[in-house]
Amino acid sequence: MNYVSGKTIRSLREKRNLTQKALARLVNVSDKAISKWETEKGLPDIGVLGDLSQALGVSIAELMTGDLKANENTSANMKKSRFYICPICGNSIMAVGEGCFSCCGVTLPPLEAEPCDEAHSLTLEEVDGEYYVTMRHEMSKTHYISLIAYVTLDSLEVVKLYPEQDVSVRLRKKGRGILYACCNRDGLFRKAI
């Protein structure tokens, strides 16, 4: 039987943008313990595997084998959601799948999400069992983030944003999914979590 590899722990920790110290707090161990696990100079005790897998967002089986499963079946889940934004009034429409929508006399095409870039980088922290999402982005009346959305296998949570407010939202933590941010000038950006 395999046991947790240091490479798997480090990869999952970095993917979740956690420092060793932050992961240590979530698992109730020292950051030195995390360092030893990642450099394979020690192994996590079997008693912390549940907390460790939860903190890293994977099952215990995935943690132990390093074989991470992602549900890419978009035919029966919320991952086939599409976003439509009116370029005139900024109205947002979300649909589970393709559709034909219009607003202000304009037929709206579905937005194609691009991976986050340097100008549209989402920062994710876990706070009190929720995701705290922030982004350093201009929020003027002419250039702003209009929404942040969190899509999982079976749910969609959307927070509408307005010019001259900060891009900082709290979302209920529901497991693996995709974060979306819509910039009124540059389009839709995504980040897997």
Coordinates of C-alpha atoms in Angstrom, one line a residue:
M1 CA 0.0 0.0 0.0
N2 CA 1.3 3.5 -0.9
Y3 CA 1.6 6.2 1.7
V4 CA 1.5 10.0 1.3
S5 CA 4.4 11.3 -0.7
G6 CA 6.1 14.6 0.0
K7 CA 5.7 15.6 -3.6
T8 CA 2.0 15.1 -3.4
I9 CA 1.7 17.2 -0.3
R10 CA 3.8 20.0 -1.7
S11 CA 2.0 20.0 -5.0
L12 CA -1.5 20.2 -3.4
R13 CA -0.4 22.8 -0.9
E14 CA 1.0 25.1 -3.7
K15 CA -2.1 24.5 -5.8
R16 CA -4.2 25.9 -3.0
N17 CA -1.8 28.8 -2.5
L18 CA -1.1 27.8 1.1
T19 CA 2.2 28.4 2.9
Q20 CA 3.7 25.6 5.0
K21 CA 2.7 27.6 8.1
A22 CA -0.9 28.0 6.9
L23 CA -1.2 24.3 6.1
A24 CA 0.3 23.5 9.5
R25 CA -2.4 25.7 11.2
L26 CA -5.2 23.8 9.4
V27 CA -3.8 20.4 10.3
N28 CA -2.7 21.4 13.9
V29 CA 1.0 20.5 13.4
S30 CA 4.1 22.6 13.3
D31 CA 5.3 24.1 10.0
K32 CA 8.5 22.1 10.6
A33 CA 6.4 18.9 10.4
I34 CA 5.1 20.1 7.0
S35 CA 8.6 20.8 5.8
K36 CA 9.8 17.3 6.9
W37 CA 6.8 15.7 5.1
E38 CA 7.5 17.6 1.9
T39 CA 11.2 16.8 1.9
E40 CA 10.4 13.1 2.8
K41 CA 12.4 13.3 6.0
G42 CA 9.3 12.2 7.9
L43 CA 5.7 11.0 7.3
P44 CA 2.4 12.4 8.5
D45 CA 0.8 10.3 11.3
I46 CA -2.2 8.3 10.2
G47 CA -4.2 10.3 12.7
V48 CA -3.8 13.5 10.8
L49 CA -4.6 12.2 7.3
G50 CA -8.3 13.2 7.5
D51 CA -7.4 16.8 8.5
L52 CA -4.6 16.9 5.9
S53 CA -6.8 15.6 3.1
Q54 CA -9.6 18.1 4.0
A55 CA -7.1 21.0 4.2
L56 CA -5.7 20.1 0.7
G57 CA -9.2 19.5 -0.8
V58 CA -8.8 15.9 -1.8
S59 CA -10.0 12.5 -0.5
I60 CA -7.7 10.4 1.7
A61 CA -7.4 7.9 -1.1
E62 CA -6.3 10.6 -3.6
L63 CA -3.8 11.9 -1.0
M64 CA -2.3 8.5 -0.4
T65 CA -2.0 7.5 -4.0
G66 CA -1.3 10.9 -5.5
D67 CA -3.8 10.0 -8.2
L68 CA -6.0 13.1 -8.2
K69 CA -9.4 12.7 -9.9
A70 CA -11.2 15.6 -11.6
N71 CA -14.7 15.3 -12.9
E72 CA -14.4 16.5 -16.4
N73 CA -17.9 15.3 -17.4
T74 CA -19.6 18.5 -18.3
S75 CA -22.8 16.9 -19.6
A76 CA -24.4 16.5 -16.2
N77 CA -23.0 19.2 -14.0
M78 CA -22.7 22.9 -13.4
K79 CA -19.3 23.1 -15.1
K80 CA -21.2 23.6 -18.4
S81 CA -22.5 26.9 -17.1
R82 CA -22.2 29.8 -19.5
F83 CA -22.0 33.5 -18.7
Y84 CA -23.5 36.3 -20.8
I85 CA -22.9 40.0 -20.1
C86 CA -24.7 42.9 -21.8
P87 CA -22.1 45.3 -23.1
I88 CA -24.6 48.2 -22.9
C89 CA -26.1 47.9 -19.4
G90 CA -23.8 45.3 -17.8
N91 CA -26.7 42.9 -17.0
S92 CA -25.3 39.4 -16.2
I93 CA -27.0 36.2 -17.2
M94 CA -25.8 32.8 -16.2
A95 CA -27.2 29.6 -17.8
V96 CA -26.5 25.9 -17.3
G97 CA -25.5 25.3 -20.9
E98 CA -25.8 27.2 -24.2
G99 CA -28.8 29.4 -24.8
C100 CA -29.9 32.4 -26.9
F101 CA -30.2 35.5 -24.8
S102 CA -30.5 39.2 -25.6
C103 CA -30.4 42.4 -23.6
C104 CA -30.8 46.0 -24.7
G105 CA -31.6 44.8 -28.3
V106 CA -28.3 42.9 -28.5
T107 CA -27.9 39.1 -28.9
L108 CA -25.4 38.1 -26.3
P109 CA -22.6 35.6 -27.1
P110 CA -21.4 33.3 -24.3
L111 CA -18.2 34.6 -22.8
E112 CA -15.1 32.3 -23.2
A113 CA -13.1 32.1 -20.0
E114 CA -9.4 32.6 -20.2
P115 CA -6.9 31.4 -17.5
C116 CA -6.1 34.2 -15.0
D117 CA -3.3 36.4 -16.1
E118 CA -1.1 38.8 -14.2
A119 CA -3.6 41.7 -14.5
H120 CA -6.5 39.5 -13.5
S121 CA -5.0 37.2 -10.8
L122 CA -7.5 35.9 -8.2
T123 CA -6.1 35.4 -4.6
L124 CA -7.9 32.7 -2.5
E125 CA -7.7 32.3 1.2
E126 CA -9.6 30.0 3.6
V127 CA -11.2 32.0 6.4
D128 CA -13.7 30.4 8.9
G129 CA -14.7 27.6 6.5
E130 CA -15.2 30.0 3.6
Y131 CA -13.2 31.2 0.7
Y132 CA -12.1 34.8 0.8
V133 CA -11.4 35.9 -2.8
T134 CA -9.6 39.1 -3.6
M135 CA -8.1 40.7 -6.7
R136 CA -6.0 43.7 -7.3
H137 CA -7.8 45.4 -10.1
E138 CA -8.9 48.8 -11.0
M139 CA -12.5 49.5 -10.0
S140 CA -13.3 52.8 -11.8
K141 CA -16.5 53.5 -13.6
T142 CA -14.8 52.7 -16.9
H143 CA -12.8 49.6 -15.9
Y144 CA -13.9 47.2 -13.2
I145 CA -14.7 43.6 -12.2
S146 CA -18.4 43.1 -12.6
L147 CA -18.8 39.7 -10.9
I148 CA -17.1 36.8 -9.1
A149 CA -18.6 33.4 -9.5
Y150 CA -17.8 30.0 -7.9
V151 CA -19.0 27.0 -9.8
T152 CA -18.8 23.4 -8.4
L153 CA -20.3 20.2 -9.6
D154 CA -23.7 21.0 -8.3
S155 CA -23.8 24.7 -7.4
L156 CA -23.2 28.2 -8.6
E157 CA -22.6 31.2 -6.3
V158 CA -22.4 34.7 -7.9
V159 CA -21.4 38.0 -6.3
K160 CA -22.2 41.1 -8.3
L161 CA -19.6 43.8 -8.0
Y162 CA -19.9 47.5 -8.8
P163 CA -17.3 50.2 -9.6
E164 CA -15.6 52.0 -6.8
Q165 CA -15.8 49.0 -4.4
D166 CA -13.1 46.5 -3.6
V167 CA -12.8 43.2 -5.2
S168 CA -13.1 41.1 -2.1
V169 CA -15.9 38.5 -1.6
R170 CA -16.6 35.6 0.7
L171 CA -17.9 32.4 -0.8
R172 CA -19.2 29.3 1.0
K173 CA -16.6 26.6 0.6
K174 CA -18.1 23.7 -1.3
G175 CA -15.0 21.8 -2.6
R176 CA -13.4 21.6 -6.0
G177 CA -14.6 24.0 -8.6
I178 CA -13.8 27.0 -10.7
L179 CA -13.6 30.6 -9.8
Y180 CA -14.6 33.1 -12.4
A181 CA -14.0 36.9 -12.6
C182 CA -15.6 39.1 -15.3
C183 CA -13.8 42.3 -16.3
N184 CA -15.9 44.7 -18.2
R185 CA -13.1 45.4 -20.6
D186 CA -11.1 42.2 -20.8
G187 CA -13.7 39.5 -20.5
L188 CA -14.0 36.4 -18.3
F189 CA -11.1 34.8 -16.4
R190 CA -11.0 31.5 -14.5
K191 CA -9.1 29.7 -11.8
A192 CA -9.5 26.1 -10.8
I193 CA -9.7 25.4 -7.0

